[in-house]
Coordinates of N, CA and C in Angstrom, one line a residue:
M34 N 16.2 114.3 -31.8 CA 17.0 113.0 -33.0 C 17.6 111.6 -32.4
N35 N 17.1 110.9 -33.2 CA 16.4 109.3 -32.7 C 18.3 109.1 -33.2
E36 N 18.6 108.2 -32.5 CA 19.7 107.4 -32.1 C 19.5 105.9 -33.4
F37 N 19.0 105.5 -33.0 CA 19.0 104.1 -33.8 C 17.6 104.1 -34.9
V38 N 16.7 104.6 -34.8 CA 15.5 105.0 -35.7 C 15.0 106.0 -36.5
R39 N 15.1 105.9 -37.7 CA 14.9 106.5 -39.2 C 13.7 106.9 -39.4
I40 N 13.0 107.7 -40.1 CA 11.5 107.9 -41.2 C 12.0 108.8 -42.7
H41 N 12.7 107.8 -43.9 CA 12.7 108.0 -45.3 C 11.9 108.0 -45.8
T42 N 11.5 109.5 -46.6 CA 10.3 110.1 -47.4 C 11.6 110.1 -48.6
S43 N 10.7 110.2 -49.8 CA 11.5 110.7 -51.5 C 10.9 111.6 -52.1
D44 N 10.9 112.2 -52.9 CA 10.2 112.7 -54.0 C 9.9 111.9 -55.4
E45 N 11.2 110.3 -55.0 CA 10.9 109.4 -56.2 C 9.7 108.2 -56.0
Q46 N 9.6 108.4 -54.6 CA 8.4 107.1 -54.1 C 7.4 108.6 -53.3
P47 N 6.6 109.1 -53.9 CA 5.5 110.0 -53.2 C 4.2 109.2 -52.7
G48 N 4.2 109.5 -51.5 CA 3.1 108.6 -50.4 C 3.7 107.3 -49.7
V49 N 5.0 107.4 -49.9 CA 5.4 105.5 -49.4 C 6.5 106.3 -48.5
A50 N 6.0 106.3 -46.9 CA 7.5 106.3 -46.5 C 8.0 105.3 -45.8
T51 N 9.5 105.3 -45.4 CA 10.0 104.0 -44.6 C 10.3 104.0 -43.1
L52 N 9.7 103.5 -42.6 CA 10.5 103.2 -40.7 C 11.5 102.6 -40.9
A53 N 12.7 102.6 -40.3 CA 14.2 102.0 -40.7 C 14.9 101.6 -39.7
W54 N 15.7 100.8 -38.9 CA 16.1 101.3 -37.6 C 17.5 100.6 -37.7
S55 N 18.2 100.6 -37.8 CA 19.8 100.6 -37.5 C 20.8 100.1 -35.9
R56 N 21.4 98.7 -35.6 CA 22.0 98.7 -34.0 C 22.8 97.6 -34.5
P57 N 23.6 98.2 -35.6 CA 24.5 97.1 -35.6 C 24.8 96.5 -35.4
P58 N 25.3 94.9 -34.0 CA 25.2 94.2 -35.8 C 24.2 93.3 -36.0
S59 N 23.3 92.7 -35.1 CA 22.0 92.3 -35.6 C 21.0 93.2 -34.9
N60 N 21.2 93.8 -35.0 CA 19.1 95.5 -34.7 C 18.6 94.1 -33.7
T61 N 19.6 94.3 -32.4 CA 18.7 93.9 -31.3 C 18.6 95.1 -30.6
L62 N 17.4 94.7 -29.9 CA 16.1 95.7 -29.4 C 16.8 96.0 -28.2
T63 N 16.8 97.3 -27.5 CA 16.9 97.4 -26.2 C 15.5 98.3 -26.1
R64 N 15.6 98.7 -24.6 CA 14.4 99.8 -23.9 C 14.7 101.4 -25.1
Q65 N 15.6 101.7 -25.2 CA 16.0 103.1 -25.8 C 15.8 103.0 -27.4
L66 N 15.6 101.7 -28.4 CA 15.6 101.9 -29.3 C 13.2 101.3 -29.7
Y67 N 13.0 100.6 -28.9 CA 11.6 100.7 -28.7 C 11.0 102.0 -28.5
R68 N 12.1 102.7 -27.2 CA 11.3 104.5 -28.0 C 11.2 105.1 -28.7
E69 N 12.1 104.7 -29.1 CA 12.3 104.8 -30.4 C 11.0 104.6 -31.8
L70 N 11.1 103.6 -31.5 CA 9.7 103.1 -32.5 C 8.9 103.3 -32.5
A71 N 8.9 103.7 -30.7 CA 7.0 104.3 -31.1 C 6.4 105.0 -31.0
G72 N 7.7 106.6 -31.1 CA 8.1 107.2 -31.3 C 7.8 107.8 -32.8
A73 N 8.8 107.0 -33.1 CA 8.6 107.3 -34.8 C 7.6 106.6 -35.1
A74 N 6.5 105.8 -35.1 CA 5.0 105.3 -35.5 C 4.4 105.7 -35.5
A75 N 3.9 106.9 -33.9 CA 3.1 108.4 -34.0 C 3.3 108.9 -34.6
E76 N 5.2 109.5 -35.3 CA 4.7 110.6 -36.2 C 4.5 110.3 -37.4
V77 N 5.4 109.4 -37.9 CA 4.5 108.6 -39.0 C 3.2 109.0 -39.5
G78 N 2.5 108.0 -38.2 CA 1.2 108.2 -38.5 C 0.6 109.3 -38.6
R79 N 0.7 110.6 -38.3 CA 0.8 112.2 -37.9 C 1.0 112.7 -39.8
R80 N 2.3 112.7 -40.1 CA 2.4 112.8 -41.2 C 0.9 113.2 -42.6
D81 N 1.3 113.8 -43.0 CA 0.5 114.1 -44.6 C 0.5 113.6 -45.3
G82 N 0.0 113.2 -46.0 CA 0.3 112.0 -48.0 C 1.2 111.0 -48.0
I83 N 1.1 110.5 -47.2 CA 1.6 109.0 -46.7 C 0.7 108.2 -47.2
A84 N 0.7 107.4 -47.6 CA -0.5 105.9 -48.5 C -0.2 104.8 -47.6
A85 N 1.5 104.5 -47.4 CA 1.5 103.1 -47.3 C 2.9 103.9 -46.2
V86 N 3.7 102.2 -45.0 CA 4.8 102.4 -44.3 C 5.6 101.1 -44.0
I87 N 7.0 101.3 -45.2 CA 7.6 99.8 -44.9 C 8.2 100.0 -43.6
L88 N 8.8 98.9 -43.3 CA 9.0 98.8 -41.5 C 10.8 98.0 -42.2
F89 N 11.2 98.6 -42.0 CA 13.0 97.8 -42.4 C 13.9 97.9 -41.0
G90 N 14.6 97.3 -41.2 CA 15.8 96.6 -40.7 C 17.0 96.4 -41.4
G91 N 16.8 97.0 -42.6 CA 18.2 96.8 -43.5 C 18.6 95.9 -44.0
P92 N 19.2 95.6 -45.0 CA 19.8 94.8 -46.1 C 20.3 93.3 -45.7
E93 N 20.6 93.4 -43.8 CA 21.0 92.2 -43.7 C 20.9 91.3 -42.8
I94 N 20.3 92.1 -41.7 CA 19.2 92.0 -40.9 C 18.0 92.6 -40.4
F95 N 16.7 92.2 -40.0 CA 16.0 92.7 -40.2 C 16.3 93.1 -38.2
S96 N 16.0 92.2 -37.4 CA 15.9 91.9 -36.1 C 16.4 90.9 -35.0
A97 N 17.7 90.1 -34.5 CA 17.7 89.0 -34.2 C 16.9 88.9 -32.1
G98 N 16.5 90.3 -32.3 CA 15.3 89.8 -30.8 C 15.7 91.2 -30.1
D99 N 15.7 90.7 -28.6 CA 15.5 91.9 -26.9 C 17.8 91.6 -27.2
D100 N 17.6 92.3 -26.6 CA 19.1 92.2 -26.3 C 19.3 92.1 -24.8
T101 N 20.2 90.7 -24.9 CA 20.1 90.1 -24.1 C 20.8 90.5 -22.8
A102 N 22.0 90.6 -23.5 CA 22.5 91.9 -22.4 C 22.1 92.7 -22.2
E103 N 21.4 93.8 -22.0 CA 20.9 94.8 -21.3 C 19.8 94.5 -20.3
L104 N 18.9 93.0 -21.2 CA 18.7 92.3 -20.0 C 18.9 92.0 -18.7
N105 N 19.6 91.2 -18.7 CA 20.7 90.5 -17.9 C 21.5 91.3 -16.4
T106 N 21.0 92.5 -17.0 CA 21.0 93.8 -16.3 C 20.0 94.5 -15.2
L107 N 18.6 94.0 -15.6 CA 17.7 94.9 -15.3 C 17.2 94.3 -14.1
A108 N 16.8 94.6 -12.8 CA 16.4 94.4 -12.0 C 14.8 93.8 -12.3
P109 N 14.2 92.7 -11.4 CA 13.3 92.5 -12.0 C 11.6 93.6 -12.3
R110 N 12.2 94.8 -11.2 CA 11.3 95.5 -11.5 C 11.0 96.2 -13.0
Q111 N 12.8 96.6 -13.4 CA 13.2 97.7 -14.0 C 12.3 96.5 -16.0
V112 N 12.6 95.0 -15.4 CA 12.2 93.8 -15.9 C 10.5 93.8 -16.3
S113 N 9.7 94.0 -15.8 CA 7.8 94.4 -16.3 C 8.3 95.7 -16.9
A114 N 9.0 97.2 -16.2 CA 8.8 98.5 -17.1 C 9.4 98.2 -18.5
A115 N 9.9 97.1 -18.5 CA 10.6 97.5 -20.0 C 9.7 96.7 -20.8
D116 N 9.5 95.4 -20.0 CA 7.9 94.5 -21.2 C 7.0 95.6 -21.0
R117 N 6.9 95.9 -20.3 CA 5.3 97.7 -20.6 C 6.2 98.1 -22.0
M118 N 7.4 99.1 -21.6 CA 7.8 99.7 -23.2 C 7.7 98.9 -24.2
C119 N 7.7 97.2 -24.1 CA 8.4 96.8 -25.5 C 6.7 96.8 -26.0
R120 N 5.7 96.2 -25.2 CA 4.6 96.3 -25.5 C 4.2 97.2 -26.2
A121 N 4.0 98.4 -26.1 CA 4.1 99.2 -26.2 C 4.4 100.3 -28.1
A122 N 5.8 99.1 -28.2 CA 6.3 99.6 -28.7 C 5.9 99.1 -30.3
F123 N 5.3 97.8 -30.0 CA 5.2 97.0 -30.9 C 3.4 97.0 -30.9
E124 N 2.7 98.3 -30.3 CA 1.0 98.6 -30.5 C 1.1 99.7 -31.1
A125 N 2.6 99.9 -31.3 CA 2.7 101.7 -31.7 C 3.0 101.5 -33.4
V126 N 3.5 100.1 -33.5 CA 4.0 100.4 -34.5 C 2.2 99.2 -35.6
A127 N 1.4 98.7 -34.9 CA 0.4 97.5 -35.2 C -1.0 98.8 -35.7
A128 N -0.1 100.4 -35.0 CA -1.9 101.5 -34.2 C -1.0 102.6 -35.4
I129 N -0.2 102.3 -36.3 CA 0.1 103.3 -38.0 C -1.5 104.0 -38.4
P130 N -1.8 104.4 -38.9 CA -3.4 104.5 -39.6 C -2.6 104.4 -40.4
R131 N -2.0 103.5 -41.4 CA -1.9 103.6 -42.8 C -1.6 102.4 -42.7
P132 N -1.2 101.5 -44.0 CA -1.5 100.1 -44.3 C 0.4 100.1 -44.0
T133 N 0.9 98.9 -43.4 CA 2.2 99.2 -43.2 C 3.1 97.0 -43.3
V134 N 3.9 97.6 -44.5 CA 4.8 95.7 -44.7 C 6.3 95.8 -44.2
A135 N 6.0 94.9 -43.7 CA 8.0 94.3 -43.4 C 8.5 93.6 -43.8
A136 N 9.7 94.2 -44.2 CA 10.6 94.1 -45.4 C 12.0 92.8 -44.9
I137 N 11.4 91.7 -43.9 CA 12.0 91.5 -43.8 C 13.1 90.4 -44.4
T138 N 15.3 90.7 -44.3 CA 15.8 90.4 -44.0 C 16.4 89.3 -42.9
G139 N 17.1 88.2 -43.4 CA 18.4 87.6 -42.4 C 17.5 86.9 -41.4
Y140 N 17.3 87.3 -40.1 CA 17.0 86.9 -39.2 C 15.5 87.6 -38.7
A141 N 14.7 86.5 -37.9 CA 13.5 87.2 -37.3 C 13.5 87.3 -35.9
L142 N 13.7 86.9 -35.1 CA 13.3 86.4 -33.9 C 12.7 87.0 -32.4
G143 N 12.4 86.2 -31.6 CA 12.1 87.0 -31.0 C 11.4 88.0 -30.8
A144 N 11.3 89.1 -30.4 CA 10.9 90.1 -30.5 C 10.8 90.2 -31.4
G145 N 12.4 89.9 -32.4 CA 11.9 91.3 -34.1 C 11.3 89.9 -34.7
L146 N 10.4 89.0 -34.8 CA 9.9 88.5 -35.0 C 8.3 88.8 -34.7
T147 N 8.5 88.7 -33.5 CA 6.9 89.7 -33.2 C 6.5 91.5 -33.6
L148 N 7.8 92.0 -33.6 CA 8.2 93.5 -34.2 C 7.1 93.5 -35.4
A149 N 8.1 92.1 -36.5 CA 7.5 91.7 -38.7 C 5.9 91.3 -37.7
L150 N 5.0 91.2 -36.7 CA 4.2 90.7 -36.9 C 3.0 91.9 -36.9
A151 N 3.4 92.9 -35.9 CA 3.5 93.7 -36.1 C 2.6 94.8 -37.0
A152 N 3.3 94.2 -38.5 CA 3.4 95.3 -39.3 C 1.4 94.2 -40.5
D153 N 1.2 94.8 -41.4 CA -0.4 94.4 -41.9 C 0.6 93.5 -43.5
W154 N 1.1 93.1 -43.7 CA 1.7 92.0 -44.4 C 3.4 92.4 -44.1
R155 N 4.5 91.5 -44.9 CA 4.9 91.0 -44.6 C 6.0 89.9 -45.9
V156 N 6.7 90.7 -46.3 CA 8.0 89.9 -47.5 C 9.6 89.6 -47.3
A157 N 9.7 88.5 -47.4 CA 10.9 88.1 -46.8 C 11.7 87.6 -48.0
G158 N 13.5 87.7 -48.1 CA 13.7 86.9 -48.2 C 13.6 85.4 -48.7
D159 N 14.3 84.7 -48.9 CA 13.9 83.4 -49.6 C 15.0 82.4 -48.3
N160 N 15.6 83.0 -47.4 CA 16.6 83.0 -46.5 C 16.8 83.4 -45.3
V161 N 15.9 83.8 -45.1 CA 15.3 83.9 -43.9 C 14.6 83.1 -42.9
K162 N 15.5 83.6 -41.6 CA 15.3 82.1 -40.2 C 14.1 82.8 -39.3
F163 N 13.2 83.0 -39.2 CA 12.6 83.5 -38.1 C 12.0 81.8 -37.0
G164 N 11.7 82.6 -35.6 CA 11.5 82.2 -34.8 C 11.3 82.6 -33.4
A165 N 10.1 82.2 -32.6 CA 10.0 82.5 -31.8 C 10.7 81.8 -30.1
T166 N 12.3 82.6 -30.5 CA 13.6 81.8 -29.4 C 13.4 82.3 -28.3
D167 N 12.7 83.3 -27.3 CA 13.0 83.5 -26.0 C 13.3 82.2 -25.5
I168 N 12.3 81.5 -25.9 CA 12.6 80.2 -24.4 C 14.3 79.7 -24.7
L169 N 14.9 79.7 -25.5 CA 16.3 79.3 -25.2 C 17.1 79.8 -24.4
A170 N 16.3 80.9 -24.3 CA 17.0 82.3 -23.0 C 16.5 81.8 -21.6
G171 N 15.6 80.8 -22.0 CA 14.8 80.9 -20.8 C 13.9 81.8 -19.9
R172 N 13.5 82.6 -21.2 CA 11.7 84.2 -21.1 C 10.9 83.5 -21.4
T173 N 9.8 83.9 -21.2 CA 8.8 84.3 -21.9 C 9.1 85.5 -23.5
P174 N 8.3 84.9 -24.2 CA 7.7 86.4 -25.0 C 7.3 86.9 -24.8
T175 N 8.5 88.1 -25.1 CA 8.4 89.3 -24.4 C 7.0 90.2 -25.0
G176 N 6.4 91.4 -24.6 CA 5.4 92.3 -25.2 C 4.2 91.6 -25.7
G177 N 3.8 90.5 -25.4 CA 2.9 90.2 -26.3 C 2.9 89.5 -27.0
G178 N 4.0 89.1 -26.9 CA 4.4 88.5 -28.4 C 4.3 86.8 -28.7
G179 N 3.4 86.0 -27.5 CA 2.5 85.1 -27.8 C 1.6 85.4 -28.6
T180 N 1.1 86.2 -27.4 CA -0.4 86.5 -28.4 C -0.7 87.0 -29.4
R181 N 0.6 87.5 -30.3 CA 0.4 88.2 -31.4 C 1.1 87.3 -32.4
L182 N 1.7 85.8 -32.5 CA 1.8 85.2 -33.1 C 0.7 84.5 -32.4
A183 N 0.1 83.9 -31.9 CA -1.1 83.2 -31.5 C -2.0 83.7 -32.7
S184 N -2.9 85.1 -32.8 CA -3.4 85.9 -33.2 C -2.8 85.3 -35.5
V185 N -1.7 84.7 -35.3 CA -1.6 85.5 -37.3 C -1.4 84.1 -37.6
I186 N -1.5 83.0 -36.7 CA -1.2 81.9 -37.1 C -2.3 80.4 -36.4
G187 N -2.4 80.9 -35.3 CA -3.1 80.1 -34.5 C -3.0 79.5 -33.4
A188 N -3.3 79.4 -32.3 CA -2.6 79.0 -31.1 C -1.9 77.9 -30.7
S189 N -2.6 77.0 -31.1 CA -2.0 75.3 -31.7 C -0.5 75.8 -32.0
K190 N 0.3 76.1 -33.5 CA 1.3 76.1 -34.2 C 2.2 76.9 -33.1
A191 N 1.6 77.9 -33.0 CA 2.0 79.3 -32.1 C 3.0 78.4 -30.9
K192 N 1.9 77.8 -29.6 CA 2.4 76.9 -29.2 C 3.7 76.3 -29.7
D193 N 3.8 75.4 -30.7 CA 4.9 74.6 -30.8 C 6.1 75.4 -31.2
L194 N 6.0 76.1 -31.2 CA 6.9 77.5 -32.0 C 7.4 78.2 -30.1
V195 N 6.9 78.3 -29.2 CA 7.1 79.3 -28.4 C 7.8 78.0 -27.5
F196 N 6.5 76.9 -27.7 CA 7.8 75.9 -26.3 C 9.0 75.3 -27.5
S197 N 9.5 75.2 -28.2 CA 10.7 74.9 -28.2 C 11.4 75.6 -29.2
G198 N 10.8 76.7 -29.2 CA 12.0 77.8 -29.7 C 12.8 77.6 -30.9
R199 N 12.2 76.8 -32.0 CA 13.6 76.2 -32.7 C 12.8 77.3 -34.0
F200 N 14.0 77.2 -35.5 CA 13.8 78.6 -36.4 C 13.3 77.9 -37.4
V201 N 12.3 78.7 -38.1 CA 11.7 78.2 -39.0 C 12.3 78.8 -40.2
G202 N 12.1 78.0 -41.5 CA 13.2 78.8 -42.8 C 12.2 79.3 -43.6
A203 N 12.3 80.4 -45.0 CA 11.1 80.6 -45.4 C 10.8 80.2 -45.9
E204 N 10.2 79.1 -46.5 CA 8.9 78.3 -46.5 C 8.0 78.0 -45.9
E205 N 8.7 77.3 -45.2 CA 7.9 76.7 -43.6 C 7.3 78.6 -43.2
A206 N 8.0 79.2 -42.9 CA 6.9 80.4 -42.6 C 5.7 81.5 -43.8
L207 N 6.2 80.5 -45.0 CA 5.3 81.3 -45.5 C 4.4 80.3 -45.6
A208 N 4.4 78.9 -45.9 CA 3.3 77.6 -45.2 C 2.4 78.1 -44.1
L209 N 3.2 79.1 -42.9 CA 2.6 79.1 -41.5 C 1.8 79.6 -41.5
G210 N 2.1 81.0 -42.9 CA 1.3 83.1 -43.0 C 2.7 83.5 -42.0
L211 N 3.2 83.2 -41.1 CA 3.8 84.2 -40.7 C 4.5 85.2 -41.9
I212 N 4.2 84.9 -42.7 CA 5.3 85.6 -44.2 C 3.5 85.7 -45.6
D213 N 3.5 87.0 -46.2 CA 2.8 86.4 -47.3 C 3.6 86.5 -48.7
E214 N 4.6 86.9 -48.6 CA 5.4 86.9 -49.7 C 7.2 86.0 -49.7
M215 N 7.7 85.0 -50.7 CA 9.0 84.8 -50.3 C 9.6 85.0 -51.4
V216 N 10.6 86.3 -51.7 CA 11.4 86.6 -52.7 C 12.9 86.5 -52.6
A217 N 13.5 86.8 -53.5 CA 15.2 86.2 -53.5 C 15.7 88.0 -52.2
P218 N 16.8 87.0 -51.8 CA 17.6 88.7 -50.7 C 17.5 89.8 -51.6
D219 N 18.1 90.3 -52.2 CA 18.3 91.2 -52.6 C 17.1 91.4 -53.1
H220 N 15.9 91.3 -53.9 CA 15.0 92.0 -54.0 C 14.0 91.7 -52.6
V221 N 14.3 91.8 -51.5 CA 13.3 92.2 -50.0 C 12.8 93.8 -50.1
Y222 N 13.4 94.7 -49.9 CA 13.2 95.8 -50.6 C 11.9 96.7 -51.4
D223 N 12.5 96.0 -52.6 CA 11.7 96.6 -53.6 C 10.2 95.3 -53.7
A224 N 10.4 94.6 -53.2 CA 9.0 93.9 -53.0 C 7.9 94.4 -52.3
A225 N 8.7 95.2 -50.5 CA 7.9 95.8 -49.8 C 7.4 96.8 -50.3
L226 N 8.2 97.8 -51.5 CA 7.7 99.1 -52.3 C 6.6 99.1 -53.3
G227 N 6.8 97.9 -53.4 CA 6.0 97.4 -54.9 C 4.5 97.2 -54.3
W228 N 4.4 97.0 -52.8 CA 3.6 96.5 -52.4 C 2.8 97.8 -52.1
A229 N 3.4 98.6 -51.3 CA 3.4 100.2 -50.9 C 2.9 100.5 -52.1
R230 N 3.4 100.1 -52.8 CA 2.8 101.4 -54.5 C 1.5 101.2 -55.0
R231 N 1.7 99.9 -54.5 CA 0.3 100.2 -55.5 C -1.6 100.6 -54.3
L232 N -0.7 101.1 -53.0 CA -2.1 101.9 -52.9 C -1.3 103.1 -52.3
T233 N -0.9 103.6 -53.3 CA -0.6 105.1 -52.9 C -2.3 105.9 -54.0
G234 N -2.6 105.7 -55.5 CA -4.1 105.9 -55.5 C -4.6 105.8 -54.2
H235 N -4.9 105.6 -53.8 CA -6.2 105.8 -52.7 C -5.7 106.6 -51.6
A236 N -6.5 107.3 -51.0 CA -6.4 108.6 -50.0 C -6.1 108.6 -49.1
P237 N -5.2 108.6 -48.1 CA -4.3 107.8 -46.5 C -5.8 107.9 -45.3
P238 N -7.0 109.4 -45.7 CA -8.1 108.4 -45.1 C -8.6 108.1 -44.9
V239 N -8.4 107.1 -46.2 CA -9.7 106.4 -46.7 C -9.3 104.6 -46.1
L240 N -7.9 104.9 -46.3 CA -6.8 103.9 -46.1 C -6.6 103.6 -44.7
A241 N -6.8 105.0 -44.1 CA -6.6 104.0 -42.1 C -7.6 104.1 -42.0
A242 N -9.0 104.3 -42.7 CA -10.1 103.8 -42.4 C -10.2 102.1 -42.4
A243 N -9.4 101.9 -43.3 CA -10.0 100.8 -44.1 C -9.0 99.7 -43.3
K244 N -7.9 100.4 -42.3 CA -7.9 99.2 -41.6 C -8.0 99.1 -40.0
A245 N -8.4 100.3 -39.7 CA -9.8 100.1 -38.3 C -10.7 99.6 -38.8
A246 N -11.3 99.6 -39.5 CA -12.2 98.8 -40.1 C -12.1 96.8 -40.4
V247 N -10.8 96.7 -40.0 CA -10.2 95.5 -40.3 C -9.7 95.5 -39.0
D248 N -9.4 95.9 -38.0 CA -8.0 95.2 -37.8 C -10.0 95.5 -35.9
G249 N -10.8 95.6 -36.7 CA -12.3 95.9 -35.7 C -12.5 97.6 -34.8
H250 N -11.7 98.2 -35.5 CA -11.7 99.2 -34.5 C -13.1 100.2 -35.3
P251 N -13.8 99.9 -35.2 CA -15.3 101.2 -35.9 C -15.4 101.9 -36.0
Q252 N -15.0 102.8 -34.5 CA -15.1 104.3 -33.6 C -14.0 104.9 -35.1
R253 N -12.7 104.0 -35.0 CA -11.5 104.8 -35.2 C -11.5 105.1 -36.8
A254 N -11.9 103.9 -37.4 CA -12.8 103.9 -38.7 C -13.4 105.4 -39.3
R255 N -14.7 105.6 -38.5 CA -15.8 106.2 -39.0 C -14.5 107.8 -38.6
R256 N -13.8 108.1 -37.7 CA -13.6 109.2 -37.6 C -12.6 109.6 -38.3
S257 N -12.1 108.4 -39.4 CA -11.2 108.8 -40.5 C -11.0 108.9 -41.6
V258 N -12.9 109.4 -41.9 CA -13.5 109.7 -43.2 C -14.1 110.6 -42.8
T259 N -14.2 111.8 -42.9 CA -15.5 112.6 -42.8 C -16.2 113.2 -44.5
P260 N -17.4 112.6 -44.2 CA -18.1 112.3 -45.4 C -18.4 113.7 -46.3
D261 N -19.0 113.7 -47.5 CA -18.8 114.9 -48.2 C -19.9 115.1 -47.9
R262 N -20.2 117.0 -47.6 CA -21.7 117.7 -46.8 C -22.0 118.7 -48.8

């Protein structure tokens, strides 16, 4: 039984699953939470009948990034192992064989921003703050976060954010391409749900194949769909 991460489904929203985490007060990411995220991502990808997945940290905050208190207790070799665990969690979320949408509230900072970028689509409240803030703690982006950021907004813009660690408001995030839609804070989850529900008319294997094709995995795309005989 997970402590921090859950998968929610309901009869009222068939075909949609929510992968949610809760670690008050700021949803900082620990080694245990990364393990649970990776496991939940693999599990939701195996579930039948799921067409789309919402990533949600709750109505208050998506994630303020890595738990620096935990990181400060780690020996150098443990830091390397923690980074590999972090990367594995992000890759597992990105590899969910269904379309994913991040419903972003409050803050998405550091590793929290990288987690949001692992989704296929992102919707945020108009009051959300974003930032590649690792440098403010004397660290570099963990888990491949710099590369993932550059793949979304381009290398020069990514370097500006990584070098400065500055906060980015929702309007600038939309202009940069960090998010795809900006809504009122109370409407974030509903907007993500609306995006996910539009996809439930498609067969999950077809959606998985379409995602694999766009992500550059043609073999995975072919395996996802069995042709009629």
